């Protein structure tokens, strides 16, 4: 039997994944009504803001896609039950953070929001509904979703209902979300019902070539998502471990990465050494994998993957330690500039950003941090550091007269130049394009000498820094 065409989609969760993914589906499928729902009224209001620069997620190109689709077949709403009732297909795209307490705290995924969605679908769906897991989930979560739905085969009014559950994990990366969604390497659909798989494949088939739509069983699909993130993160920890060895031996990690990356079996991507991976998912997904391995009696496998996360934390603490060591063993009362707070360029997202851990270590040492980021709001930085911003001190007062009380402080800087005023060192922690084009001979005049540039993202040129009379530490550069 051919799959009935999908006319109406509801997506629960208007976050970094739900918003952009549904905007692209609506943009590419003019014949499908797409409604994105969320319990967070402020987030929905922001998605509906007539001023497209106020969308709650910053992604290059997203404003144009949302602008086109919103006036046609894309809606954002808080009317969750209504949207579920009208939908042929419901995506669950809610947050699945690491549990903070109870069984598996610190590792297992907190599935309360996913379960709440399954129960809400069980309550409000009508007729036949295809339920799609879009969130990243522990393998075998679909079992629980199916159990909740199968207990609801009749509506409150006695009308028959049926459900099919699919897994369709999302592989987009932040900052390139629109490009990744419009031209994905692959779309993965796991399921048990061929008609349901066909129905979802035909939605993507509006713009994705059929050969890029992979079909698997439910468990392979759920596990492939965790595995993909684990492999990507593992490459970063591997190259960061080699970066430390480069620094100790006079090798250069960029040269090593190029040398190994040209081997077609290794490939050149995800070999940039840096301040460690951040973002909402790598750490949480690997920890989830670690928890699952222990749960299934595979402690050696768990230890193997856990070391990827441990190396990442070590790299971040190592960078903070290096700064302290280079600045004569103390940063108490010294001004340091931090350029970049987002976990990567082209996003305003700071979740698990390396800058958080590094800044906290430096604050703990009593540093005074001037923090600049072109997209991150200062309120967000205050939340992440657990410390409200102080007033920007008078640039003239200089670090020698700064507080030596040992209390770390920070303030937001509107410009790179302001951030560097009177600073003993500057840390580059996000690879924003504007940091690649700085005039170091001009900036050096603003710093207290001898001053250091700590480039954790390989964005500056060694020659430009040395020509400006500054000292340089570059990640993985044994010859800086
Ligand atoms: P997010 O926190 O940005 O958004 C989740 C949204 O779901 C929130 O707005 C929240 O209010 C809403 N929500 C939670 N429970 C709800 C309920 N019962 N009803 C209605 N709304 C509800 O999260 P995200 O970054 O979009 O991630 C969502 C999922 O996608 C996670 O499992 C994540 O691991 C996965 N993922 C994320 C990315 C990424 O780049 N951020 C990429 C791939 C996969
Ligand atoms: C990552 C994956 O790339 C996506 O495929 C996946 O869908 C997503 O996680 C998810 O599940 O959330 P994202 O976290 O948005 O996407 O960004 P990445 O580009 O993967 O970067 C993650 C972190 O690794 C960043 O902090 C980045 O700076 C760092 N990174 C990346 C490096 O340090 N070196 C590299 O070579 C690449």
mmCIF file with all atom_site columns, N, CA, C and O in Angstrom, residues 192-229:
data_model
loop_
_atom_site.group_PDB
_atom_site.id
_atom_site.type_symbol
_atom_site.label_atom_id
_atom_site.label_alt_id
_atom_site.label_comp_id
_atom_site.label_asym_id
_atom_site.label_entity_id
_atom_site.label_seq_id
_atom_site.pdbx_PDB_ins_code
_atom_site.Cartn_x
_atom_site.Cartn_y
_atom_site.Cartn_z
_atom_site.occupancy
_atom_site.B_iso_or_equiv
_atom_site.pdbx_formal_charge
_atom_site.auth_seq_id
_atom_site.auth_comp_id
_atom_site.auth_asym_id
_atom_site.auth_atom_id
_atom_site.pdbx_PDB_model_num
ATOM 1   N N  . UNK A 1 192 ? 9.982  0.368  11.854 1.00 0.00 ? 192 UNK A N  1
ATOM 2   C CA . UNK A 1 192 ? 9.487  -1.000 11.660 1.00 0.00 ? 192 UNK A CA 1
ATOM 3   C C  . UNK A 1 192 ? 8.398  -1.066 10.610 1.00 0.00 ? 192 UNK A C  1
ATOM 4   O O  . UNK A 1 192 ? 8.065  -2.135 10.119 1.00 0.00 ? 192 UNK A O  1
ATOM 5   N N  . UNK A 1 193 ? 7.785  0.096  10.300 1.00 0.00 ? 193 UNK A N  1
ATOM 6   C CA . UNK A 1 193 ? 6.640  0.113  9.375  1.00 0.00 ? 193 UNK A CA 1
ATOM 7   C C  . UNK A 1 193 ? 7.075  0.742  8.055  1.00 0.00 ? 193 UNK A C  1
ATOM 8   O O  . UNK A 1 193 ? 7.309  1.950  7.994  1.00 0.00 ? 193 UNK A O  1
ATOM 9   N N  . UNK A 1 194 ? 7.171  -0.067 6.972  1.00 0.00 ? 194 UNK A N  1
ATOM 10  C CA . UNK A 1 194 ? 7.656  0.478  5.704  1.00 0.00 ? 194 UNK A CA 1
ATOM 11  C C  . UNK A 1 194 ? 6.831  1.670  5.210  1.00 0.00 ? 194 UNK A C  1
ATOM 12  O O  . UNK A 1 194 ? 7.402  2.631  4.683  1.00 0.00 ? 194 UNK A O  1
ATOM 13  N N  . UNK A 1 195 ? 5.497  1.659  5.438  1.00 0.00 ? 195 UNK A N  1
ATOM 14  C CA . UNK A 1 195 ? 4.687  2.798  4.933  1.00 0.00 ? 195 UNK A CA 1
ATOM 15  C C  . UNK A 1 195 ? 5.060  4.070  5.671  1.00 0.00 ? 195 UNK A C  1
ATOM 16  O O  . UNK A 1 195 ? 5.088  5.156  5.084  1.00 0.00 ? 195 UNK A O  1
ATOM 17  N N  . UNK A 1 196 ? 5.317  3.947  7.005  1.00 0.00 ? 196 UNK A N  1
ATOM 18  C CA . UNK A 1 196 ? 5.673  5.147  7.774  1.00 0.00 ? 196 UNK A CA 1
ATOM 19  C C  . UNK A 1 196 ? 7.038  5.662  7.307  1.00 0.00 ? 196 UNK A C  1
ATOM 20  O O  . UNK A 1 196 ? 7.237  6.873  7.134  1.00 0.00 ? 196 UNK A O  1
ATOM 21  N N  . UNK A 1 197 ? 7.968  4.730  7.079  1.00 0.00 ? 197 UNK A N  1
ATOM 22  C CA . UNK A 1 197 ? 9.304  5.147  6.610  1.00 0.00 ? 197 UNK A CA 1
ATOM 23  C C  . UNK A 1 197 ? 9.158  5.841  5.249  1.00 0.00 ? 197 UNK A C  1
ATOM 24  O O  . UNK A 1 197 ? 9.751  6.906  5.012  1.00 0.00 ? 197 UNK A O  1
ATOM 25  N N  . UNK A 1 198 ? 8.340  5.255  4.368  1.00 0.00 ? 198 UNK A N  1
ATOM 26  C CA . UNK A 1 198 ? 8.130  5.865  3.043  1.00 0.00 ? 198 UNK A CA 1
ATOM 27  C C  . UNK A 1 198 ? 7.532  7.265  3.174  1.00 0.00 ? 198 UNK A C  1
ATOM 28  O O  . UNK A 1 198 ? 7.894  8.182  2.430  1.00 0.00 ? 198 UNK A O  1
ATOM 29  N N  . UNK A 1 199 ? 6.591  7.403  4.113  1.00 0.00 ? 199 UNK A N  1
ATOM 30  C CA . UNK A 1 199 ? 5.928  8.712  4.267  1.00 0.00 ? 199 UNK A CA 1
ATOM 31  C C  . UNK A 1 199 ? 6.955  9.776  4.664  1.00 0.00 ? 199 UNK A C  1
ATOM 32  O O  . UNK A 1 199 ? 6.973  10.881 4.101  1.00 0.00 ? 199 UNK A O  1
ATOM 33  N N  . UNK A 1 200 ? 7.849  9.433  5.605  1.00 0.00 ? 200 UNK A N  1
ATOM 34  C CA . UNK A 1 200 ? 8.855  10.421 6.023  1.00 0.00 ? 200 UNK A CA 1
ATOM 35  C C  . UNK A 1 200 ? 9.882  10.629 4.903  1.00 0.00 ? 200 UNK A C  1
ATOM 36  O O  . UNK A 1 200 ? 10.307 11.762 4.640  1.00 0.00 ? 200 UNK A O  1
ATOM 37  N N  . UNK A 1 201 ? 10.228 9.523  4.223  1.00 0.00 ? 201 UNK A N  1
ATOM 38  C CA . UNK A 1 201 ? 11.188 9.652  3.113  1.00 0.00 ? 201 UNK A CA 1
ATOM 39  C C  . UNK A 1 201 ? 10.604 10.560 2.029  1.00 0.00 ? 201 UNK A C  1
ATOM 40  O O  . UNK A 1 201 ? 11.345 11.323 1.387  1.00 0.00 ? 201 UNK A O  1
ATOM 41  N N  . UNK A 1 202 ? 9.294  10.518 1.847  1.00 0.00 ? 202 UNK A N  1
ATOM 42  C CA . UNK A 1 202 ? 8.721  11.366 0.781  1.00 0.00 ? 202 UNK A CA 1
ATOM 43  C C  . UNK A 1 202 ? 8.701  12.840 1.186  1.00 0.00 ? 202 UNK A C  1
ATOM 44  O O  . UNK A 1 202 ? 8.747  13.722 0.336  1.00 0.00 ? 202 UNK A O  1
ATOM 45  N N  . UNK A 1 203 ? 8.675  13.117 2.502  1.00 0.00 ? 203 UNK A N  1
ATOM 46  C CA . UNK A 1 203 ? 8.806  14.523 2.939  1.00 0.00 ? 203 UNK A CA 1
ATOM 47  C C  . UNK A 1 203 ? 10.202 15.018 2.545  1.00 0.00 ? 203 UNK A C  1
ATOM 48  O O  . UNK A 1 203 ? 10.357 16.027 1.851  1.00 0.00 ? 203 UNK A O  1
ATOM 49  N N  . UNK A 1 204 ? 11.245 14.269 2.950  1.00 0.00 ? 204 UNK A N  1
ATOM 50  C CA . UNK A 1 204 ? 12.613 14.671 2.611  1.00 0.00 ? 204 UNK A CA 1
ATOM 51  C C  . UNK A 1 204 ? 12.848 14.614 1.102  1.00 0.00 ? 204 UNK A C  1
ATOM 52  O O  . UNK A 1 204 ? 13.643 15.383 0.551  1.00 0.00 ? 204 UNK A O  1
ATOM 53  N N  . UNK A 1 205 ? 12.124 13.678 0.441  1.00 0.00 ? 205 UNK A N  1
ATOM 54  C CA . UNK A 1 205 ? 12.294 13.508 -1.004 1.00 0.00 ? 205 UNK A CA 1
ATOM 55  C C  . UNK A 1 205 ? 11.954 14.770 -1.796 1.00 0.00 ? 205 UNK A C  1
ATOM 56  O O  . UNK A 1 205 ? 12.316 14.890 -2.964 1.00 0.00 ? 205 UNK A O  1
ATOM 57  N N  . UNK A 1 206 ? 11.273 15.738 -1.172 1.00 0.00 ? 206 UNK A N  1
ATOM 58  C CA . UNK A 1 206 ? 11.009 17.022 -1.852 1.00 0.00 ? 206 UNK A CA 1
ATOM 59  C C  . UNK A 1 206 ? 12.320 17.692 -2.268 1.00 0.00 ? 206 UNK A C  1
ATOM 60  O O  . UNK A 1 206 ? 12.352 18.479 -3.188 1.00 0.00 ? 206 UNK A O  1
ATOM 61  N N  . UNK A 1 207 ? 13.408 17.450 -1.513 1.00 0.00 ? 207 UNK A N  1
ATOM 62  C CA . UNK A 1 207 ? 14.670 18.113 -1.887 1.00 0.00 ? 207 UNK A CA 1
ATOM 63  C C  . UNK A 1 207 ? 15.921 17.267 -1.693 1.00 0.00 ? 207 UNK A C  1
ATOM 64  O O  . UNK A 1 207 ? 16.994 17.621 -2.172 1.00 0.00 ? 207 UNK A O  1
ATOM 65  N N  . UNK A 1 208 ? 15.800 16.119 -0.995 1.00 0.00 ? 208 UNK A N  1
ATOM 66  C CA . UNK A 1 208 ? 16.996 15.289 -0.770 1.00 0.00 ? 208 UNK A CA 1
ATOM 67  C C  . UNK A 1 208 ? 16.974 14.109 -1.745 1.00 0.00 ? 208 UNK A C  1
ATOM 68  O O  . UNK A 1 208 ? 15.964 13.401 -1.837 1.00 0.00 ? 208 UNK A O  1
ATOM 69  N N  . UNK A 1 209 ? 18.078 13.857 -2.479 1.00 0.00 ? 209 UNK A N  1
ATOM 70  C CA . UNK A 1 209 ? 18.097 12.720 -3.407 1.00 0.00 ? 209 UNK A CA 1
ATOM 71  C C  . UNK A 1 209 ? 17.861 11.400 -2.662 1.00 0.00 ? 209 UNK A C  1
ATOM 72  O O  . UNK A 1 209 ? 18.359 11.222 -1.549 1.00 0.00 ? 209 UNK A O  1
ATOM 73  N N  . UNK A 1 210 ? 17.103 10.491 -3.279 1.00 0.00 ? 210 UNK A N  1
ATOM 74  C CA . UNK A 1 210 ? 16.717 9.237  -2.606 1.00 0.00 ? 210 UNK A CA 1
ATOM 75  C C  . UNK A 1 210 ? 17.927 8.461  -2.086 1.00 0.00 ? 210 UNK A C  1
ATOM 76  O O  . UNK A 1 210 ? 17.857 7.843  -1.033 1.00 0.00 ? 210 UNK A O  1
ATOM 77  N N  . UNK A 1 211 ? 19.045 8.491  -2.861 1.00 0.00 ? 211 UNK A N  1
ATOM 78  C CA . UNK A 1 211 ? 20.187 7.667  -2.422 1.00 0.00 ? 211 UNK A CA 1
ATOM 79  C C  . UNK A 1 211 ? 20.824 8.203  -1.136 1.00 0.00 ? 211 UNK A C  1
ATOM 80  O O  . UNK A 1 211 ? 21.620 7.509  -0.504 1.00 0.00 ? 211 UNK A O  1
ATOM 81  N N  . UNK A 1 212 ? 20.439 9.416  -0.745 1.00 0.00 ? 212 UNK A N  1
ATOM 82  C CA . UNK A 1 212 ? 20.989 9.924  0.518  1.00 0.00 ? 212 UNK A CA 1
ATOM 83  C C  . UNK A 1 212 ? 20.039 9.659  1.692  1.00 0.00 ? 212 UNK A C  1
ATOM 84  O O  . UNK A 1 212 ? 20.277 10.128 2.812  1.00 0.00 ? 212 UNK A O  1
ATOM 85  N N  . UNK A 1 213 ? 18.940 8.988  1.418  1.00 0.00 ? 213 UNK A N  1
ATOM 86  C CA . UNK A 1 213 ? 17.999 8.694  2.500  1.00 0.00 ? 213 UNK A CA 1
ATOM 87  C C  . UNK A 1 213 ? 18.224 7.241  2.923  1.00 0.00 ? 213 UNK A C  1
ATOM 88  O O  . UNK A 1 213 ? 17.890 6.310  2.194  1.00 0.00 ? 213 UNK A O  1
ATOM 89  N N  . UNK A 1 214 ? 18.846 7.069  4.095  1.00 0.00 ? 214 UNK A N  1
ATOM 90  C CA . UNK A 1 214 ? 19.214 5.727  4.564  1.00 0.00 ? 214 UNK A CA 1
ATOM 91  C C  . UNK A 1 214 ? 18.108 5.172  5.459  1.00 0.00 ? 214 UNK A C  1
ATOM 92  O O  . UNK A 1 214 ? 17.557 5.890  6.289  1.00 0.00 ? 214 UNK A O  1
ATOM 93  N N  . UNK A 1 215 ? 17.820 3.888  5.264  1.00 0.00 ? 215 UNK A N  1
ATOM 94  C CA . UNK A 1 215 ? 16.789 3.236  6.078  1.00 0.00 ? 215 UNK A CA 1
ATOM 95  C C  . UNK A 1 215 ? 17.432 2.125  6.918  1.00 0.00 ? 215 UNK A C  1
ATOM 96  O O  . UNK A 1 215 ? 18.200 1.317  6.393  1.00 0.00 ? 215 UNK A O  1
ATOM 97  N N  . UNK A 1 216 ? 17.097 2.109  8.206  1.00 0.00 ? 216 UNK A N  1
ATOM 98  C CA . UNK A 1 216 ? 17.660 1.088  9.113  1.00 0.00 ? 216 UNK A CA 1
ATOM 99  C C  . UNK A 1 216 ? 16.569 0.639  10.074 1.00 0.00 ? 216 UNK A C  1
ATOM 100 O O  . UNK A 1 216 ? 15.454 1.174  10.046 1.00 0.00 ? 216 UNK A O  1
ATOM 101 N N  . UNK A 1 217 ? 16.927 -0.295 10.950 1.00 0.00 ? 217 UNK A N  1
ATOM 102 C CA . UNK A 1 217 ? 15.953 -0.600 11.999 1.00 0.00 ? 217 UNK A CA 1
ATOM 103 C C  . UNK A 1 217 ? 16.031 0.503  13.067 1.00 0.00 ? 217 UNK A C  1
ATOM 104 O O  . UNK A 1 217 ? 16.930 1.362  13.043 1.00 0.00 ? 217 UNK A O  1
ATOM 105 N N  . UNK A 1 218 ? 15.069 0.487  13.982 1.00 0.00 ? 218 UNK A N  1
ATOM 106 C CA . UNK A 1 218 ? 14.961 1.577  14.965 1.00 0.00 ? 218 UNK A CA 1
ATOM 107 C C  . UNK A 1 218 ? 16.233 1.731  15.803 1.00 0.00 ? 218 UNK A C  1
ATOM 108 O O  . UNK A 1 218 ? 16.723 2.843  16.013 1.00 0.00 ? 218 UNK A O  1
ATOM 109 N N  . UNK A 1 219 ? 16.758 0.596  16.241 1.00 0.00 ? 219 UNK A N  1
ATOM 110 C CA . UNK A 1 219 ? 17.869 0.658  17.209 1.00 0.00 ? 219 UNK A CA 1
ATOM 111 C C  . UNK A 1 219 ? 19.153 1.121  16.518 1.00 0.00 ? 219 UNK A C  1
ATOM 112 O O  . UNK A 1 219 ? 19.949 1.841  17.107 1.00 0.00 ? 219 UNK A O  1
ATOM 113 N N  . UNK A 1 220 ? 19.366 0.699  15.265 1.00 0.00 ? 220 UNK A N  1
ATOM 114 C CA . UNK A 1 220 ? 20.567 1.159  14.547 1.00 0.00 ? 220 UNK A CA 1
ATOM 115 C C  . UNK A 1 220 ? 20.510 2.667  14.370 1.00 0.00 ? 220 UNK A C  1
ATOM 116 O O  . UNK A 1 220 ? 21.527 3.363  14.479 1.00 0.00 ? 220 UNK A O  1
ATOM 117 N N  . UNK A 1 221 ? 19.317 3.176  14.080 1.00 0.00 ? 221 UNK A N  1
ATOM 118 C CA . UNK A 1 221 ? 19.191 4.612  13.862 1.00 0.00 ? 221 UNK A CA 1
ATOM 119 C C  . UNK A 1 221 ? 19.481 5.373  15.153 1.00 0.00 ? 221 UNK A C  1
ATOM 120 O O  . UNK A 1 221 ? 20.284 6.321  15.173 1.00 0.00 ? 221 UNK A O  1
ATOM 121 N N  . UNK A 1 222 ? 18.859 4.943  16.248 1.00 0.00 ? 222 UNK A N  1
ATOM 122 C CA . UNK A 1 222 ? 19.102 5.634  17.530 1.00 0.00 ? 222 UNK A CA 1
ATOM 123 C C  . UNK A 1 222 ? 20.591 5.575  17.885 1.00 0.00 ? 222 UNK A C  1
ATOM 124 O O  . UNK A 1 222 ? 21.179 6.586  18.294 1.00 0.00 ? 222 UNK A O  1
ATOM 125 N N  . UNK A 1 223 ? 21.206 4.401  17.701 1.00 0.00 ? 223 UNK A N  1
ATOM 126 C CA . UNK A 1 223 ? 22.610 4.258  18.103 1.00 0.00 ? 223 UNK A CA 1
ATOM 127 C C  . UNK A 1 223 ? 23.561 4.980  17.143 1.00 0.00 ? 223 UNK A C  1
ATOM 128 O O  . UNK A 1 223 ? 24.616 5.468  17.560 1.00 0.00 ? 223 UNK A O  1
ATOM 129 N N  . UNK A 1 224 ? 23.183 5.090  15.875 1.00 0.00 ? 224 UNK A N  1
ATOM 130 C CA . UNK A 1 224 ? 24.064 5.763  14.906 1.00 0.00 ? 224 UNK A CA 1
ATOM 131 C C  . UNK A 1 224 ? 24.283 7.225  15.276 1.00 0.00 ? 224 UNK A C  1
ATOM 132 O O  . UNK A 1 224 ? 25.356 7.789  15.045 1.00 0.00 ? 224 UNK A O  1
ATOM 133 N N  . UNK A 1 225 ? 23.255 7.838  15.829 1.00 0.00 ? 225 UNK A N  1
ATOM 134 C CA . UNK A 1 225 ? 23.401 9.258  16.197 1.00 0.00 ? 225 UNK A CA 1
ATOM 135 C C  . UNK A 1 225 ? 24.448 9.423  17.311 1.00 0.00 ? 225 UNK A C  1
ATOM 136 O O  . UNK A 1 225 ? 25.349 10.260 17.220 1.00 0.00 ? 225 UNK A O  1
ATOM 137 N N  . UNK A 1 226 ? 24.340 8.597  18.347 1.00 0.00 ? 226 UNK A N  1
ATOM 138 C CA . UNK A 1 226 ? 25.321 8.686  19.440 1.00 0.00 ? 226 UNK A CA 1
ATOM 139 C C  . UNK A 1 226 ? 26.715 8.349  18.913 1.00 0.00 ? 226 UNK A C  1
ATOM 140 O O  . UNK A 1 226 ? 27.711 8.974  19.285 1.00 0.00 ? 226 UNK A O  1
ATOM 141 N N  . UNK A 1 227 ? 26.781 7.365  18.022 1.00 0.00 ? 227 UNK A N  1
ATOM 142 C CA . UNK A 1 227 ? 28.075 6.930  17.502 1.00 0.00 ? 227 UNK A CA 1
ATOM 143 C C  . UNK A 1 227 ? 28.717 8.011  16.638 1.00 0.00 ? 227 UNK A C  1
ATOM 144 O O  . UNK A 1 227 ? 29.924 8.249  16.706 1.00 0.00 ? 227 UNK A O  1
ATOM 145 N N  . UNK A 1 228 ? 27.913 8.676  15.813 1.00 0.00 ? 228 UNK A N  1
ATOM 146 C CA . UNK A 1 228 ? 28.459 9.731  14.947 1.00 0.00 ? 228 UNK A CA 1
ATOM 147 C C  . UNK A 1 228 ? 29.082 10.829 15.807 1.00 0.00 ? 228 UNK A C  1
ATOM 148 O O  . UNK A 1 228 ? 30.213 11.268 15.559 1.00 0.00 ? 228 UNK A O  1
ATOM 149 N N  . UNK A 1 229 ? 28.360 11.254 16.848 1.00 0.00 ? 229 UNK A N  1
ATOM 150 C CA . UNK A 1 229 ? 28.914 12.312 17.701 1.00 0.00 ? 229 UNK A CA 1
ATOM 151 C C  . UNK A 1 229 ? 30.147 11.834 18.454 1.00 0.00 ? 229 UNK A C  1
ATOM 152 O O  . UNK A 1 229 ? 31.120 12.583 18.628 1.00 0.00 ? 229 UNK A O  1
#
